Amino acid sequence: MLKVPEHQVAGHQALDGKLGPLIDDAGRFYKPLQKDGRGSNEVDFYTSFSSNTKIPDHIRRFFPIFYGTQLIEASDGSGLLPHLVLQDFVSSHLNPSLIDVKIGSRTWYPQASEDYIQRCFKKDRETTSAALGFRISGLQLHESKQSGFWKPDRKLVLKFSAEDVRLVLRKFVSSNSSADSGVEPDSLFASTVYGGSAGILAQLVELKEWFKDQTIYHFTSCSVLMVYVKEAVVKGASSCVEVKLVDFAHVMEGKGVIDHNFLGGLCSLIKFISEILTSTDENATSFQQPNNDHACTNCAS
């Protein structure tokens, strides 16, 4: 029995008779192949990536498992359509908090049509893509069993400024209300979710080290999806923190050239998260040693 993904925060959604992805109860995600060659390009990428022996095993874990393609009934009622069949790594989490971050200051590729380039160029300039090297495409933060999720409208998300991005990345790891704009985020879970050997920062740095050398692919207009479960973190578990790369309709051959567009955006995201983590650590140190002037001076320097 196929159904609409409950926790999708970006991309085309299968709502109100529109074409979008579906999931089943066996942990699989069915993404309809996009038109204009984008769908076939994404199939080609997954096929190539799955069989490429040059991809290190520790990097493969950042990509959804690819199960091939399958003809299934489309969500818009238009009949049987080919779908990518991928690992559904989000629905396996109970009440996940997640952020979809589109990486790169440029979301178009040189081979695209002039009309497509101009549309992407305009969106990159109007969002934080051009300025920061990335933009938040969608998010949901689980508040509590009583409050449910905070899931701001996508149009609002696309209007985020650099300061809004910094604030949302802090809210992502906070225990207090995300919906209340008057509440200062406490970043209580930063050290667990962002920090540590299994945290988001460590995973992003691991990806960065690969992107510093890999010249096989150029990941244009791809996203980093960051997922964790707040209830599990409260109980002291860190294994629920996960980073995945998604959306490969515009991946091009690297042809021996480093993907500086993706690498630059990834480094920028790492910097934002590192600053939040450092600020949280410094505040914790100041709280533990309020009368130690020497310690405070070291933190400030």
XYZ file of C-alpha atoms in Angstrom:
301
model
C 0.000 0.000 0.000
C 1.612 3.255 -1.152
C 1.061 6.528 0.671
C 2.214 10.151 0.694
C 5.392 10.756 2.758
C 4.448 12.395 6.038
C 7.798 14.095 6.565
C 8.634 15.545 3.147
C 9.819 19.157 3.516
C 11.032 20.056 -0.007
C 10.436 19.133 -3.631
C 7.178 18.252 -5.381
C 4.592 16.777 -3.015
C 1.883 14.265 -3.884
C -0.924 16.385 -2.467
C -4.214 17.594 -3.975
C -3.892 15.344 -7.011
C -0.361 16.477 -7.894
C 2.525 14.292 -8.988
C 4.992 13.534 -6.207
C 6.818 10.762 -4.360
C 5.188 7.927 -2.441
C 6.405 5.505 0.222
C 5.486 2.016 1.364
C 5.689 0.274 4.740
C 8.794 -1.684 3.729
C 11.148 1.300 3.912
C 11.128 2.301 0.254
C 10.682 5.718 -1.348
C 9.176 5.978 -4.848
C 10.185 9.124 -6.735
C 8.529 9.771 -10.119
C 11.028 10.301 -12.910
C 11.101 13.954 -13.881
C 10.629 15.021 -17.496
C 13.013 16.856 -19.853
C 15.774 14.334 -19.282
C 16.085 15.046 -15.556
C 14.581 11.705 -14.563
C 16.784 9.673 -16.876
C 19.793 11.681 -15.710
C 19.023 10.798 -12.095
C 18.641 7.109 -12.998
C 21.976 7.270 -14.832
C 23.630 8.811 -11.767
C 22.307 6.184 -9.338
C 23.260 3.390 -11.738
C 26.761 4.785 -12.200
C 27.269 5.558 -8.513
C 26.055 2.118 -7.387
C 28.563 0.299 -9.591
C 31.502 2.718 -9.322
C 34.328 0.978 -7.460
C 36.086 4.315 -6.857
C 33.440 5.391 -4.322
C 34.703 4.625 -0.789
C 32.345 2.565 1.389
C 32.337 5.219 4.103
C 30.993 7.722 1.533
C 28.245 5.422 0.224
C 26.440 5.646 3.561
C 25.644 9.302 2.805
C 23.556 8.308 -0.230
C 20.151 6.578 -0.270
C 20.252 2.911 -1.304
C 19.125 2.531 -4.928
C 16.781 -0.386 -5.729
C 16.273 0.392 -9.428
C 13.139 1.685 -11.149
C 9.556 0.459 -11.113
C 6.302 1.240 -12.912
C 3.674 2.210 -10.349
C 0.413 4.135 -10.328
C 1.243 7.850 -10.232
C -0.019 9.940 -7.337
C -1.810 12.339 -9.706
C -3.953 9.554 -11.194
C -2.309 9.771 -14.621
C -1.617 6.041 -14.778
C 1.512 3.918 -14.605
C 4.710 5.958 -14.506
C 8.349 4.941 -13.952
C 9.632 5.745 -10.462
C 13.033 5.609 -8.824
C 12.931 3.169 -5.915
C 15.126 4.389 -3.082
C 15.738 3.852 0.601
C 13.202 5.717 2.750
C 15.545 6.732 5.556
C 13.268 9.414 7.046
C 10.087 7.476 7.853
C 12.070 4.948 9.878
C 12.556 7.691 12.496
C 9.766 8.471 14.957
C 8.901 12.197 14.900
C 12.046 13.277 13.024
C 13.344 16.827 12.933
C 14.941 17.553 9.575
C 16.352 20.314 7.409
C 16.817 20.179 3.633
C 19.775 22.365 2.585
C 20.396 22.950 -1.130
C 24.153 23.219 -1.602
C 26.005 25.542 -3.970
C 26.058 29.234 -4.793
C 25.017 28.209 -8.310
C 22.117 25.780 -8.836
C 22.304 25.709 -12.635
C 24.722 23.893 -14.896
C 26.341 25.290 -18.070
C 24.642 22.780 -20.383
C 21.156 23.927 -19.346
C 18.933 26.112 -21.520
C 19.292 29.882 -21.213
C 15.761 30.155 -19.809
C 16.518 27.580 -17.090
C 19.808 29.287 -16.213
C 18.120 32.666 -15.855
C 15.387 31.248 -13.609
C 17.952 29.528 -11.375
C 20.183 32.605 -11.362
C 17.260 34.771 -10.202
C 16.345 32.326 -7.412
C 19.964 32.005 -6.302
C 20.223 35.794 -5.969
C 16.865 36.159 -4.211
C 17.693 33.452 -1.651
C 20.882 32.915 0.357
C 22.422 30.600 -2.270
C 24.561 33.248 -3.977
C 25.620 34.933 -0.727
C 26.163 31.904 1.530
C 26.723 29.055 -0.901
C 23.607 27.251 0.334
C 19.957 27.819 1.135
C 17.416 26.074 3.329
C 14.747 24.536 1.075
C 12.466 23.189 3.792
C 12.376 22.028 7.385
C 10.319 20.597 10.188
C 11.253 20.625 13.855
C 9.509 18.362 16.323
C 8.569 20.367 19.395
C 6.872 17.819 21.640
C 4.044 15.289 21.666
C 1.676 18.083 22.670
C 2.861 20.761 20.230
C 3.735 18.525 17.288
C 5.894 19.964 14.504
C 6.987 23.453 13.576
C 6.990 23.424 9.771
C 7.188 26.935 8.291
C 5.689 27.587 4.859
C 8.139 27.034 2.012
C 7.612 30.538 0.630
C 8.677 31.908 4.019
C 11.687 29.572 4.092
C 12.898 30.805 0.694
C 12.872 34.371 2.045
C 15.300 33.521 4.851
C 18.177 35.953 5.262
C 21.632 34.891 6.451
C 20.602 35.767 9.999
C 17.381 33.747 9.628
C 19.469 30.744 8.516
C 21.725 31.087 11.551
C 18.675 31.349 13.813
C 16.964 28.293 12.298
C 20.139 26.212 12.621
C 20.123 27.141 16.313
C 16.408 26.366 16.663
C 17.061 22.987 15.079
C 19.031 21.937 18.178
C 17.014 23.785 20.836
C 14.611 22.519 23.464
C 12.382 25.602 23.586
C 9.658 26.609 21.150
C 10.709 27.130 17.540
C 7.418 28.721 16.538
C 7.733 31.593 19.045
C 9.865 34.281 17.409
C 10.243 36.055 20.751
C 12.027 33.128 22.397
C 15.815 32.952 22.201
C 16.870 29.429 21.085
C 18.781 27.668 23.867
C 20.749 25.335 21.504
C 20.561 22.737 24.282
C 21.167 19.767 21.974
C 23.958 21.338 19.882
C 26.755 19.317 21.470
C 24.883 16.043 20.865
C 23.349 16.696 17.443
C 26.051 18.847 15.847
C 29.037 17.775 17.936
C 30.746 14.516 18.803
C 32.305 11.850 16.609
C 28.897 10.785 15.234
C 27.314 14.230 15.056
C 26.258 16.228 12.013
C 29.433 18.315 11.935
C 31.696 15.254 11.899
C 29.635 13.725 9.088
C 29.743 16.935 7.027
C 33.512 17.183 7.513
C 33.853 13.573 6.346
C 31.934 14.493 3.197
C 34.058 17.612 2.741
C 37.274 15.570 2.798
C 35.921 13.460 -0.058
C 34.747 16.472 -2.053
C 38.203 18.038 -1.726
C 39.523 15.287 -4.007
C 36.653 13.663 -5.922
C 36.400 14.650 -9.591
C 33.953 11.970 -10.754
C 30.723 13.983 -10.398
C 29.529 17.576 -10.108
C 26.537 17.677 -7.751
C 24.588 20.654 -9.094
C 21.392 21.559 -7.206
C 21.703 18.670 -4.727
C 20.694 18.842 -1.080
C 22.096 17.800 2.250
C 19.345 16.374 4.451
C 20.060 16.513 8.206
C 17.833 14.341 10.400
C 17.611 13.566 14.092
C 15.051 12.486 16.700
C 14.701 14.834 19.664
C 13.242 12.220 22.029
C 16.213 9.924 21.401
C 18.703 12.741 22.011
C 16.975 13.622 25.281
C 17.507 10.010 26.336
C 21.207 10.263 25.492
C 21.297 8.468 22.122
C 23.365 9.908 19.267
C 22.931 7.175 16.658
C 19.682 8.811 15.513
C 21.647 11.691 13.929
C 21.897 11.243 10.162
C 23.175 13.131 7.114
C 22.219 12.174 3.543
C 22.692 13.662 0.100
C 19.533 13.721 -2.046
C 18.237 14.983 -5.424
C 20.548 14.082 -8.295
C 18.569 15.107 -11.382
C 21.255 17.644 -12.338
C 24.430 15.725 -11.539
C 27.047 16.062 -14.278
C 30.288 14.227 -15.018
C 33.206 15.776 -13.162
C 35.685 15.117 -15.984
C 38.645 15.317 -13.637
C 37.679 18.720 -12.166
C 36.934 19.288 -8.472
C 33.328 20.325 -7.765
C 34.188 23.707 -6.230
C 30.566 24.874 -6.307
C 29.393 22.062 -4.027
C 32.565 22.046 -1.936
C 32.320 25.782 -1.289
C 28.691 25.550 -0.188
C 29.441 22.573 2.035
C 32.316 24.461 3.689
C 29.985 27.414 4.294
C 27.381 25.188 5.974
C 30.131 23.617 8.094
C 31.249 27.100 9.174
C 27.725 28.079 10.272
C 27.295 24.892 12.302
C 30.807 25.139 13.765
C 30.090 28.679 14.982
C 26.903 27.513 16.720
C 28.759 24.631 18.335
C 31.665 26.850 19.439
C 29.298 29.477 20.848
C 27.394 26.815 22.778
C 30.623 25.341 24.186
C 31.867 28.772 25.239
C 28.584 29.583 26.974
C 28.759 26.271 28.830
C 32.340 27.010 29.934
C 31.393 30.496 31.096
C 28.491 29.085 33.083
C 30.688 26.475 34.747
C 33.447 28.979 35.562
C 31.694 32.329 36.123
C 34.440 33.798 38.300
C 37.464 32.639 36.299
C 38.533 35.767 34.421
C 41.480 33.992 32.795
C 39.199 31.293 31.349
C 36.818 33.935 29.980
C 39.699 35.808 28.365
C 40.811 32.608 26.626
C 37.291 32.021 25.343
C 37.076 35.549 23.983
C 40.390 35.241 22.207
